[in-house]
Amino acid sequence: MDESPLPIITDTTGLGVGYRVLWRLKYLGLSIFGPAERRVDSSPRERIKWDRAMKVKAAHEAAGTQPDEQTLYTVSRLEPRRRPQ
């Protein structure tokens, strides 16, 4: 299993300016005040990267376009382990 950190996707399809600013602040806060390094599937930093990729993928599906490779890679890394909400 690949344990390298997830990339921060550069595609911003469907993400508003407010969401992106708040996402960066949350990511910065987790980087400074968050828990110690964890495995990819249990890290809050990796989870917010994955959630962002899921939002971009959903926006592409709604628009009828194809997301880029980086987005699909990020989504595929944690999707099978996601707990139902």
CSV table of C-alpha atoms in Angstrom, one decimal:
chain,number,residue,atom,x,y,z
A,1,MET,CA,0.0,0.0,0.0
A,2,ASP,CA,1.3,3.5,-0.9
A,3,GLU,CA,1.9,5.5,2.2
A,4,SER,CA,3.2,8.7,0.5
A,5,PRO,CA,1.3,11.9,1.3
A,6,LEU,CA,-1.6,12.8,-1.0
A,7,PRO,CA,-0.9,15.7,-3.4
A,8,ILE,CA,-2.8,19.0,-3.0
A,9,ILE,CA,-4.7,19.1,-6.2
A,10,THR,CA,-4.4,22.2,-8.4
A,11,ASP,CA,-7.7,21.9,-10.2
A,12,THR,CA,-10.2,24.3,-8.6
A,13,THR,CA,-13.3,23.4,-10.6
A,14,GLY,CA,-16.4,23.9,-8.4
A,15,LEU,CA,-14.4,25.4,-5.5
A,16,GLY,CA,-15.3,29.0,-4.7
A,17,VAL,CA,-12.8,31.5,-3.5
A,18,GLY,CA,-14.2,31.4,0.1
A,19,TYR,CA,-13.9,27.6,0.2
A,20,ARG,CA,-10.3,27.7,-1.1
A,21,VAL,CA,-9.3,30.4,1.5
A,22,LEU,CA,-10.9,28.5,4.4
A,23,TRP,CA,-9.4,25.2,3.1
A,24,ARG,CA,-5.9,26.7,3.1
A,25,LEU,CA,-6.4,28.1,6.7
A,26,LYS,CA,-7.7,24.7,7.9
A,27,TYR,CA,-4.7,23.0,6.2
A,28,LEU,CA,-2.3,25.4,7.7
A,29,GLY,CA,-3.9,25.1,11.2
A,30,LEU,CA,-3.7,21.3,11.0
A,31,SER,CA,0.0,21.5,9.8
A,32,ILE,CA,0.9,23.7,12.8
A,33,PHE,CA,-1.5,22.6,15.6
A,34,GLY,CA,-2.7,19.2,14.3
A,35,PRO,CA,-1.8,15.7,15.5
A,36,ALA,CA,1.6,14.1,14.9
A,37,GLU,CA,2.3,12.4,11.6
A,38,ARG,CA,-0.1,9.5,11.0
A,39,ARG,CA,-0.7,7.0,8.3
A,40,VAL,CA,-2.4,8.4,5.2
A,41,ASP,CA,-5.8,6.8,5.9
A,42,SER,CA,-6.0,8.3,9.5
A,43,SER,CA,-4.5,11.7,9.0
A,44,PRO,CA,-6.8,14.7,9.2
A,45,ARG,CA,-4.5,16.6,6.7
A,46,GLU,CA,-4.8,13.8,4.2
A,47,ARG,CA,-8.5,13.6,4.8
A,48,ILE,CA,-9.1,17.2,3.9
A,49,LYS,CA,-7.0,16.8,0.7
A,50,TRP,CA,-9.1,13.8,-0.2
A,51,ASP,CA,-12.4,15.7,0.5
A,52,ARG,CA,-11.2,18.6,-1.7
A,53,ALA,CA,-10.5,16.1,-4.5
A,54,MET,CA,-13.9,14.6,-4.1
A,55,LYS,CA,-15.6,18.0,-4.4
A,56,VAL,CA,-13.7,18.7,-7.6
A,57,LYS,CA,-14.5,15.3,-9.0
A,58,ALA,CA,-18.2,15.8,-8.2
A,59,ALA,CA,-18.1,19.3,-9.9
A,60,HIS,CA,-16.6,17.7,-13.0
A,61,GLU,CA,-19.3,15.0,-13.1
A,62,ALA,CA,-22.0,17.6,-12.8
A,63,ALA,CA,-20.5,19.6,-15.6
A,64,GLY,CA,-20.0,16.5,-17.8
A,65,THR,CA,-16.2,17.0,-18.0
A,66,GLN,CA,-13.3,14.7,-17.0
A,67,PRO,CA,-11.2,15.5,-14.0
A,68,ASP,CA,-7.4,15.5,-14.4
A,69,GLU,CA,-5.1,12.6,-13.5
A,70,GLN,CA,-4.0,14.1,-10.2
A,71,THR,CA,-7.6,14.4,-8.9
A,72,LEU,CA,-8.5,10.9,-9.9
A,73,TYR,CA,-5.3,9.6,-8.3
A,74,THR,CA,-6.1,11.4,-5.0
A,75,VAL,CA,-9.7,10.2,-5.0
A,76,SER,CA,-8.7,6.6,-5.6
A,77,ARG,CA,-6.2,6.5,-2.7
A,78,LEU,CA,-8.8,6.8,0.1
A,79,GLU,CA,-12.2,6.1,-1.4
A,80,PRO,CA,-12.3,2.4,-0.6
A,81,ARG,CA,-11.5,3.1,3.1
A,82,ARG,CA,-14.1,5.9,3.5
A,83,ARG,CA,-16.6,5.3,6.3
A,84,PRO,CA,-20.2,6.0,5.4
A,85,GLN,CA,-21.7,9.1,7.1
